[in-house]
Coordinates of C-alpha atoms and ligand atoms in Angstrom, one line a residue:
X83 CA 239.9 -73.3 196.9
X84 CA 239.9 -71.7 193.4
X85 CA 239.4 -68.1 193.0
X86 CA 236.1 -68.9 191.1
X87 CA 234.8 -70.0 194.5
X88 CA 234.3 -73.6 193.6
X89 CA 236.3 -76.8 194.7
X90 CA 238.2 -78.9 192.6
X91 CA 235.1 -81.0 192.0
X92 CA 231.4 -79.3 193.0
X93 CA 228.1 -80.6 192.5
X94 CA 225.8 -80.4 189.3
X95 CA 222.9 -78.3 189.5
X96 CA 219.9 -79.9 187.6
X97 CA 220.5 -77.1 184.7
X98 CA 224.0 -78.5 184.7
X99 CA 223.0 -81.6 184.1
X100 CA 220.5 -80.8 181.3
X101 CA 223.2 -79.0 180.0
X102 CA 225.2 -82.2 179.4
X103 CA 222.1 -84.2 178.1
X104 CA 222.0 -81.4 175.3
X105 CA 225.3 -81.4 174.5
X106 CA 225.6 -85.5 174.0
X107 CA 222.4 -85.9 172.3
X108 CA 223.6 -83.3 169.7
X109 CA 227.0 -84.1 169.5
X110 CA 225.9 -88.2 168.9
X111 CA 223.9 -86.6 166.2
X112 CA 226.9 -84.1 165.0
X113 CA 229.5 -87.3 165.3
X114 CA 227.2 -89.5 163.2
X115 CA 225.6 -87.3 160.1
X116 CA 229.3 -86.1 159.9
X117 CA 230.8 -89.5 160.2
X118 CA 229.0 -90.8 157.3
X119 CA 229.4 -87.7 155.0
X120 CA 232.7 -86.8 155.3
X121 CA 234.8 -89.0 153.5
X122 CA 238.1 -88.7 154.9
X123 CA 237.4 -86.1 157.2
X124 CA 238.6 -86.4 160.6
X125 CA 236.3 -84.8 163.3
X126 CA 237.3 -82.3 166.7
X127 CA 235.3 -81.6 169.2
X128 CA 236.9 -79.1 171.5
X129 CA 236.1 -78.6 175.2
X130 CA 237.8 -74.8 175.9
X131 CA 236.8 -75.1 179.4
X132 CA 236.6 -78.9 180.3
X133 CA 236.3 -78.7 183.7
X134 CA 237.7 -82.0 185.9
X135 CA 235.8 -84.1 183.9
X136 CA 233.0 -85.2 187.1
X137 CA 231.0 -83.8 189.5
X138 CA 230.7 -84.9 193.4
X139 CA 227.0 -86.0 192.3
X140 CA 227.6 -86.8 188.4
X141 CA 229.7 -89.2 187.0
X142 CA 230.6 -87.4 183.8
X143 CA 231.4 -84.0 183.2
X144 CA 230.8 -82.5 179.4
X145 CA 234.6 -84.2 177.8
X146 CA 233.3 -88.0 179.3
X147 CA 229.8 -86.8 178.1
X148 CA 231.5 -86.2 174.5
X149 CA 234.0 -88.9 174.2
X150 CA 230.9 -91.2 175.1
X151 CA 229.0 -89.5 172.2
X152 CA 232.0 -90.2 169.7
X153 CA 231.6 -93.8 170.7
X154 CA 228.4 -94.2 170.6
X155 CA 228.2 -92.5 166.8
X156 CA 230.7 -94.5 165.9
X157 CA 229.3 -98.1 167.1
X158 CA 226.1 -97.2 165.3
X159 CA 227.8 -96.3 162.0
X160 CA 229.8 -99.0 161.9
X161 CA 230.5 -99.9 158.0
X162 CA 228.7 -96.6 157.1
X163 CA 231.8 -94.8 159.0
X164 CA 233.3 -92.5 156.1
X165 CA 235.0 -89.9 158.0
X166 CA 238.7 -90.0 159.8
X167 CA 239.1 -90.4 163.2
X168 CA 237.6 -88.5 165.8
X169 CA 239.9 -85.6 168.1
X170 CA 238.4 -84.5 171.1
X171 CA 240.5 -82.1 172.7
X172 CA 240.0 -80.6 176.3
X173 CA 241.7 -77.4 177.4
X174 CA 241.5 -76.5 181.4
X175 CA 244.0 -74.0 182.8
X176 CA 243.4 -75.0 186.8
X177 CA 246.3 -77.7 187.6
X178 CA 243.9 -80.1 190.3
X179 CA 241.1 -80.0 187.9
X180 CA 243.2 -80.6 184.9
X181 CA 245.0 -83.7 186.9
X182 CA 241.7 -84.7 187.8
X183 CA 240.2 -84.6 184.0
X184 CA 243.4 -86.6 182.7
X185 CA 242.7 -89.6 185.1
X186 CA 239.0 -89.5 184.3
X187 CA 239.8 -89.7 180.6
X188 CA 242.4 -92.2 181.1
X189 CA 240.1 -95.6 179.8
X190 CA 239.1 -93.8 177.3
X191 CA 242.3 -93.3 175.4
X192 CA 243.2 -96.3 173.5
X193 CA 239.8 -96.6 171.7
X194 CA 240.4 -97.3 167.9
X195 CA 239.8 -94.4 165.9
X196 CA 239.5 -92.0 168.7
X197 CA 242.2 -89.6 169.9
X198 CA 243.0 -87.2 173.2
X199 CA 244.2 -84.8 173.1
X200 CA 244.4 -82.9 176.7
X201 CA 246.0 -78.7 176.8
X202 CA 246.6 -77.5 180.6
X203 CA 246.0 -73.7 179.3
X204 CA 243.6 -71.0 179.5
X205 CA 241.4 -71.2 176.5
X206 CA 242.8 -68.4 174.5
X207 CA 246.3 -69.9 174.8
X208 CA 245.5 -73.4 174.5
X209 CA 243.8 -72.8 171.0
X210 CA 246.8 -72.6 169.1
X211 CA 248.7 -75.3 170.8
X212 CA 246.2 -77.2 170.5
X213 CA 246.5 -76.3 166.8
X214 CA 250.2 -76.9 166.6
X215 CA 249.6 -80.9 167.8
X216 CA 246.5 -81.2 165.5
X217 CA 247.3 -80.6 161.9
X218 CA 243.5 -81.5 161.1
X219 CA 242.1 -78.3 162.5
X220 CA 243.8 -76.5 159.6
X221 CA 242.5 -79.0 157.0
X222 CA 239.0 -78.1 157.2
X223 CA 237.8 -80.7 159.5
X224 CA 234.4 -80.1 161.1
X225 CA 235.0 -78.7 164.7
X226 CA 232.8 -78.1 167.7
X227 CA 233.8 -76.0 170.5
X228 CA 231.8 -76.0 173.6
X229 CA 232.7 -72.8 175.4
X230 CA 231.5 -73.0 179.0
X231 CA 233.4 -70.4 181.3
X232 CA 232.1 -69.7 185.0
X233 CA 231.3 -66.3 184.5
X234 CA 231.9 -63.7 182.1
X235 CA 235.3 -63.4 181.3
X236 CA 238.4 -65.7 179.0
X237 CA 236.3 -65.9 176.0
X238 CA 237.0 -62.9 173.4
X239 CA 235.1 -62.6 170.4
X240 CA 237.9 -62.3 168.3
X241 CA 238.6 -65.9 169.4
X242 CA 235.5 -67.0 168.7
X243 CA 235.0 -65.4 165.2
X244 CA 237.9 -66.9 164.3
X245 CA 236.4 -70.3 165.1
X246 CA 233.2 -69.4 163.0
X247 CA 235.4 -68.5 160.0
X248 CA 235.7 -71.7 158.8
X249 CA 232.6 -73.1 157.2
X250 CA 232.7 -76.5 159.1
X251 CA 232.6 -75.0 162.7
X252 CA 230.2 -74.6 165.2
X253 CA 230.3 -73.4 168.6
X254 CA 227.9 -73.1 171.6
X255 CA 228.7 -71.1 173.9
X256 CA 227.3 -71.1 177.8
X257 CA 226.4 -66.8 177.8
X258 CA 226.6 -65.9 181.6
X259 CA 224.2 -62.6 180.3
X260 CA 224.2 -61.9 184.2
X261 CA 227.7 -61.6 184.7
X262 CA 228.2 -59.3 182.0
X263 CA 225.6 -57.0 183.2
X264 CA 227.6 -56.8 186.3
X265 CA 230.9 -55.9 184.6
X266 CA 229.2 -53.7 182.5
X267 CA 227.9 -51.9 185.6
X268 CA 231.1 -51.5 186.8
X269 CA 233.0 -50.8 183.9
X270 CA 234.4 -47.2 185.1
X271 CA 237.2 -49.3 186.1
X272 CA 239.8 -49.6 183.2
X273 CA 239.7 -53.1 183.3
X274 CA 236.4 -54.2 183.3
X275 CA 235.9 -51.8 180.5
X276 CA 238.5 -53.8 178.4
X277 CA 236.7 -56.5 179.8
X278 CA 234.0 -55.1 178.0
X279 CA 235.4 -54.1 174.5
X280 CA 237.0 -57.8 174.7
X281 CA 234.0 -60.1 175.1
X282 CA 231.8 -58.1 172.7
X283 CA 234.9 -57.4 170.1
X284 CA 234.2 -53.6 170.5
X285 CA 232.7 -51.1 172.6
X286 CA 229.1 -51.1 171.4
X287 CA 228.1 -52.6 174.8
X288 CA 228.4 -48.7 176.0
X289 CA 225.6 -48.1 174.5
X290 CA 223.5 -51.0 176.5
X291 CA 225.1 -49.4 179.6
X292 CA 224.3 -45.9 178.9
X293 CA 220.4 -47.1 178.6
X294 CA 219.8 -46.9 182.1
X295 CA 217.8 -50.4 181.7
X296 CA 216.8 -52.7 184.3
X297 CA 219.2 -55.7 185.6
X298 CA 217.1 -58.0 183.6
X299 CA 216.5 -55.8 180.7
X300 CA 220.1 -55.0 180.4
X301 CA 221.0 -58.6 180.5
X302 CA 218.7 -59.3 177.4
X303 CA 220.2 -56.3 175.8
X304 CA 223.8 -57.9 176.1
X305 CA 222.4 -61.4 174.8
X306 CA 220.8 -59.5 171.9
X307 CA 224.1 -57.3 171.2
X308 CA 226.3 -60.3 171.6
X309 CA 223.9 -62.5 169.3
X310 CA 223.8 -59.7 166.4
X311 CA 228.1 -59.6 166.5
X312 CA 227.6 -63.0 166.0
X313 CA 225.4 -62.8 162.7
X314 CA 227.2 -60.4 161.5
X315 CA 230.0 -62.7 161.2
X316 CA 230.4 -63.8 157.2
X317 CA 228.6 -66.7 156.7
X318 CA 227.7 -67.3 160.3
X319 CA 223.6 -67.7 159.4
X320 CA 222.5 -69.8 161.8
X321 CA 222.3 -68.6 165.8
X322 CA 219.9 -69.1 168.8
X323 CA 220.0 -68.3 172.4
X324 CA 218.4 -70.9 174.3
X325 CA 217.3 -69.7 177.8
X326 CA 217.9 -72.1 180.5
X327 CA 214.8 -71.2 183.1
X328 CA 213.7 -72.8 185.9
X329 CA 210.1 -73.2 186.2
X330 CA 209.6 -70.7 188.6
X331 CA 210.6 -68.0 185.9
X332 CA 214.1 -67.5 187.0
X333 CA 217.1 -67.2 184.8
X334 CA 219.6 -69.8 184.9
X335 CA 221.9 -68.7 181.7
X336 CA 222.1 -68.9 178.1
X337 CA 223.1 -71.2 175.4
X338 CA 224.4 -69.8 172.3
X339 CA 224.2 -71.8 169.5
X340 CA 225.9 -70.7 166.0
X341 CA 226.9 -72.6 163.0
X342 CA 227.5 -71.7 159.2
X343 CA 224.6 -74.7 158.4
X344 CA 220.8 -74.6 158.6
X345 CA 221.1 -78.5 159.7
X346 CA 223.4 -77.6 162.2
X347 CA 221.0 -75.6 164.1
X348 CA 218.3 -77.9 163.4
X349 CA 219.8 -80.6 165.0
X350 CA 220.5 -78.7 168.0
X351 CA 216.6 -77.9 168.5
X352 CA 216.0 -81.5 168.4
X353 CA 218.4 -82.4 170.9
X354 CA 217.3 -79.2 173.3
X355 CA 213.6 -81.0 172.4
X356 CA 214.7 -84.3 173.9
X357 CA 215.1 -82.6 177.7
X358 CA 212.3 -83.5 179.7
X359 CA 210.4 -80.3 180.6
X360 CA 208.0 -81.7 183.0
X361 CA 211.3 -81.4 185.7
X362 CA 212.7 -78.2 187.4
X363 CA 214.4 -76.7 183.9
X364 CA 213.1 -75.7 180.5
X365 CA 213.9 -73.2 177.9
X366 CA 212.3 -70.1 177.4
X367 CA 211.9 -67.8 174.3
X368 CA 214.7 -65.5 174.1
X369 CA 213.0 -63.7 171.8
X370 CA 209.6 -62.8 173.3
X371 CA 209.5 -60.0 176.6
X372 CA 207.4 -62.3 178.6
X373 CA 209.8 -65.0 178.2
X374 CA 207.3 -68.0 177.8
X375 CA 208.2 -71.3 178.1
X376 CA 208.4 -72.8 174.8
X377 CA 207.0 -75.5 173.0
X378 CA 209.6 -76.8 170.1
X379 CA 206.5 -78.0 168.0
X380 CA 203.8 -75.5 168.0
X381 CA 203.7 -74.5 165.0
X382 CA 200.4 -72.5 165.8
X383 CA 201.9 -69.7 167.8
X384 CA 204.4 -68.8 165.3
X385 CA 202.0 -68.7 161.9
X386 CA 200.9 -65.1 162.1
X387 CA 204.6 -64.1 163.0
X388 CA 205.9 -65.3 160.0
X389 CA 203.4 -64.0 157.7
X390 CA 204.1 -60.7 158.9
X391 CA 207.8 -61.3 158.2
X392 CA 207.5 -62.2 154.7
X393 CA 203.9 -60.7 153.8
X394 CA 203.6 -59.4 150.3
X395 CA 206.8 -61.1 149.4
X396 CA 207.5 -64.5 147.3
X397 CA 210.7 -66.2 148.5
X398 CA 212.6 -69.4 148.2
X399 CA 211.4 -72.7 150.8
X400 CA 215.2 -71.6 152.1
X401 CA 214.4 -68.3 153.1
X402 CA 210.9 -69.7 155.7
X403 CA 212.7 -72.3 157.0
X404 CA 216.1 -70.0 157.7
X405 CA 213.5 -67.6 159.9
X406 CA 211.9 -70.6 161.1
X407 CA 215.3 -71.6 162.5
X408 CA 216.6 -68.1 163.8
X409 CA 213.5 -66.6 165.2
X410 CA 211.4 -69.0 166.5
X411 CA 211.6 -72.2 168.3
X412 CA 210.3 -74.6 165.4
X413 CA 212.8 -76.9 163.9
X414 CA 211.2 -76.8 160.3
X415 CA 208.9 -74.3 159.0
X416 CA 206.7 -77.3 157.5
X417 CA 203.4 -77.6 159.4
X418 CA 203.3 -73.6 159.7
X419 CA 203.3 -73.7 155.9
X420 CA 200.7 -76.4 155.7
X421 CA 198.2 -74.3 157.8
X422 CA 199.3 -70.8 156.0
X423 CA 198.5 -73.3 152.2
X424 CA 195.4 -74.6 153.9
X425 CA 194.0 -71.1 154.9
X426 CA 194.7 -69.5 151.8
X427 CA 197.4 -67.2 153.1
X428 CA 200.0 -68.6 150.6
X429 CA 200.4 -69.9 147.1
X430 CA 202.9 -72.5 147.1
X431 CA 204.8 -72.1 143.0
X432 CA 207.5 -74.5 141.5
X433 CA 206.7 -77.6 143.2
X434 CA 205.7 -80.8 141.2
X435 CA 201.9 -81.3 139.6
X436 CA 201.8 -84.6 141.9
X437 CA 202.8 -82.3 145.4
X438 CA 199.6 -83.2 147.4
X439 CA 198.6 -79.7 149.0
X440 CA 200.2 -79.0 152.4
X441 CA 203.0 -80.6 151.8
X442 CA 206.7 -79.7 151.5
X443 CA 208.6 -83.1 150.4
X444 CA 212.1 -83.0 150.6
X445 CA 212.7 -83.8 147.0
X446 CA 210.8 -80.7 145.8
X447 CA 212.0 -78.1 149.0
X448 CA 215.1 -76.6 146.3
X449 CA 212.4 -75.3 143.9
X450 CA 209.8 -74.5 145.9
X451 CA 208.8 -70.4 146.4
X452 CA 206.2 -69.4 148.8
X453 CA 204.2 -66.2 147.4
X454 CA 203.1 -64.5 151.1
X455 CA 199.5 -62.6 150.2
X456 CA 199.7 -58.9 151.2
X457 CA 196.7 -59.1 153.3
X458 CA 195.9 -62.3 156.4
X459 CA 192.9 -63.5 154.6
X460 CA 190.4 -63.9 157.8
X461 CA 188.9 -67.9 157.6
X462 CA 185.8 -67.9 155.4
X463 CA 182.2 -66.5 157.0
X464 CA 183.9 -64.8 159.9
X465 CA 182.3 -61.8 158.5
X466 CA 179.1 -62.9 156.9
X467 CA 175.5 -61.5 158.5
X468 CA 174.9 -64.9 159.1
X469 CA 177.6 -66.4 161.4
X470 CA 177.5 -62.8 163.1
X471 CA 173.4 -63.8 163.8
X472 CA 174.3 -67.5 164.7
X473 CA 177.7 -66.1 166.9
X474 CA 175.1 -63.4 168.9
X475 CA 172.5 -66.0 168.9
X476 CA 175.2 -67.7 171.3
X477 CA 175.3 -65.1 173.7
Ligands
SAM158 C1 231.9 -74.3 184.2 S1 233.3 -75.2 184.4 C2 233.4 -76.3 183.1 C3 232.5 -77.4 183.2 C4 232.6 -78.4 182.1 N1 232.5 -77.8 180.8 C5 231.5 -79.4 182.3 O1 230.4 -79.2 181.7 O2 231.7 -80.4 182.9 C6 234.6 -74.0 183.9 C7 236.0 -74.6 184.0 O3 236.8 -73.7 183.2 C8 238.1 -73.6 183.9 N2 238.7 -72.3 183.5 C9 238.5 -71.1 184.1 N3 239.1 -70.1 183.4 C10 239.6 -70.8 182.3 C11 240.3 -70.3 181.1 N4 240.5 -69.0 180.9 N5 240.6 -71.2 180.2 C12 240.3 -72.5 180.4 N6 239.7 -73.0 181.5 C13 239.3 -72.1 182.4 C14 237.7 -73.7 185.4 O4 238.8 -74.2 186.2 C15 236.6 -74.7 185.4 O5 237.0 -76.0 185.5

């Protein structure tokens, strides 16, 4: 058995398996807006740890989940195709699982338009092999790398800021937060330490360590850390941790989700929207301390939030929907601006004479600026004598 203390093919947990209905309901998405944008463009999607392609109790592991995606986006675009072809490229470094992946793939590989390419490497190695067969990933083409490790380790952040460098790349990235607390904890020894300094690019994480915080406090920290190195990448605007809970409250792992373009990370809310929550998995707000469960379309809970954020301020349409995007669940800012309009808490300037109120029509979103009052303007009577009289009548 491998060292990572599975067999060549396991069994899919139910996260697992939400994890692959995520990843082919954004990548259709990805494959098709792309595939009808960019002209001449070919497409990669790059599996860094592909796995052997199944699962003892799933058919498809995440490279049959993607080339299934490609084929799909493409059958559906049909004459509206505008890009190239479509490169998915898998990279696994164990030999049984690799042998394992190339059989799986095998029907797959003489699909018009569609070519794969497979690297038996570790990730960091196979990246610019990979590169050497595939003169497209210099070009510019859009890329998405799906970076799911067991565990902490083989994924540097220099490796995956140099993905993010180029404007047309996204990558999500399966964050084992738990598993880096426990390096960090032991991190006396040498080489978890450089570890360390390699998955977070540096050795700020020293200063998570040196907190003293609890196992699950320390494990947010690290997400938090890791997800600011992120940002902090040029141009890299667009991030979200998605928290893969089960119902019971228990943390499965996180899904890091960065891109250089608002729609990217748009599109990957809807798809994380599409998972049935009703079963044993759900996502919960990274964000908040409680880590609720969250809703992706309550627009409700997130309304005061924001006008704190931009209170007192008038800012581009951009600038609500970018917060919308980064810090809260909501996949558009839209029906949090139509209550903020409808209770007076904004002034909505540049838009059109015809705009009907409370509404933020896609035509008009480039010139619209929201003008944030400094004071939350409390709904009309809530103070008056008489709805106090009438409220204590109740009592
Ligand atoms: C969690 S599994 C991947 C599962 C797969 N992405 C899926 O969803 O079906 C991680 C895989 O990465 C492989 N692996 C481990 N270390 C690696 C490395 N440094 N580079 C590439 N692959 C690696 C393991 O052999 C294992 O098959």
């Amino acid at each position: 058995m491998p060292s990572d203390g599975h067999s060549m093919i396991w069994n899919a947990t139910p996260h697992t398996i939400a994890k692959f209905e995520i990843l082919s309901a954004y990548l259709t998405a990805w494959f098709q807006i792309l595939g009808r944008t960019m002209r001449g463009k070919d497409l990669v999607y790059i599996d860094g740890f592909a796995g052997p392609g199944e699962y003892i109790n799933h058919p498809d592991g995440s490279p049959i989940a993607a080339i299934k995606a490609a084929l799909i986006a493409r059958a559906n675009s049909y004459v509206a195709w505008q890009a190239g072809s479509i490169h998915c490229a898998f990279i696994e470094v164990n030999p049984d699982r690799y042998n394992n992946l190339l059989n799986r793939i095998e029907p797959y590989t003489a699909r018009p338009g569609l070519h794969l390419h497979s690297i038996r490497e570790t990730f960091v190695d196979g990246l610019p092999k990979l590169q050497a067969q595939l003169p497209s990933l210099s070009s510019g083409s859009p890329r998405f790398v799906f970076i799911d490790p067991f565990g902490a380790t083989g994924v540097p952040f220099s490796v995956v800021a140099t993905i993010l460098s180029s404007l047309t790349s996204e990558v999500l990235i399966n964050l084992d937060a738990d598993g880096i607390s426990r390096v960090m904890r032991a991190s006396e020894n040498a080489a978890n330490a450089a570890t360390m300094d390699g998955i977070f690019g540096d050795n700020s994480w020293r200063s998570i360590r040196d907190r003293g915080l609890s196992f699950r406090d320390e494990s947010r920290a690290a997400l938090a850390l890791y997800q600011s190195k992120l940002r902090a990448l040029p141009d890299v605007n667009y991030t979200f941790p998605f928290e893969m809970r089960s119902q019971n409250g228990s943390l499965n792992y996180f899904l890091v989700f960065a891109s250089q373009h608002y729609l990217g990370l748009e599109k990957m809310k809807e798809a994380m929207s599409r998972i049935d929550c009703s079963g044993a998995y759900c996502f919960s707000d990274a964000h908040s301390e409680e880590s609720r469960l969250f809703s992706f379309d309550n627009p409700e809970d997130y309304v005061r939030q924001i006008f704190d954020a931009f209170r007192g301020q008038a800012v581009p349409y951009a600038a609500v929907r970018d917060y919308a995007l980064n810090e809260t669940p909501l996949t558009s800012p839209k029906k949090m601006l139509k209550q903020l309009e409808d209770e007076h808490q904004v002034d909505v300037r540049g838009a059109d004479l015809g705009r009907s109120r409370g509404t933020f029509p896609d035509t008009q979103i480039a010139r619209i600026e929201i003008a944030f009052h400094e004071e939350w303007a409390k709904p009309p009577g809530e103070d008056s004598p008489l709805m106090r009289s009438l409220f204590e009548g109740l009592m």
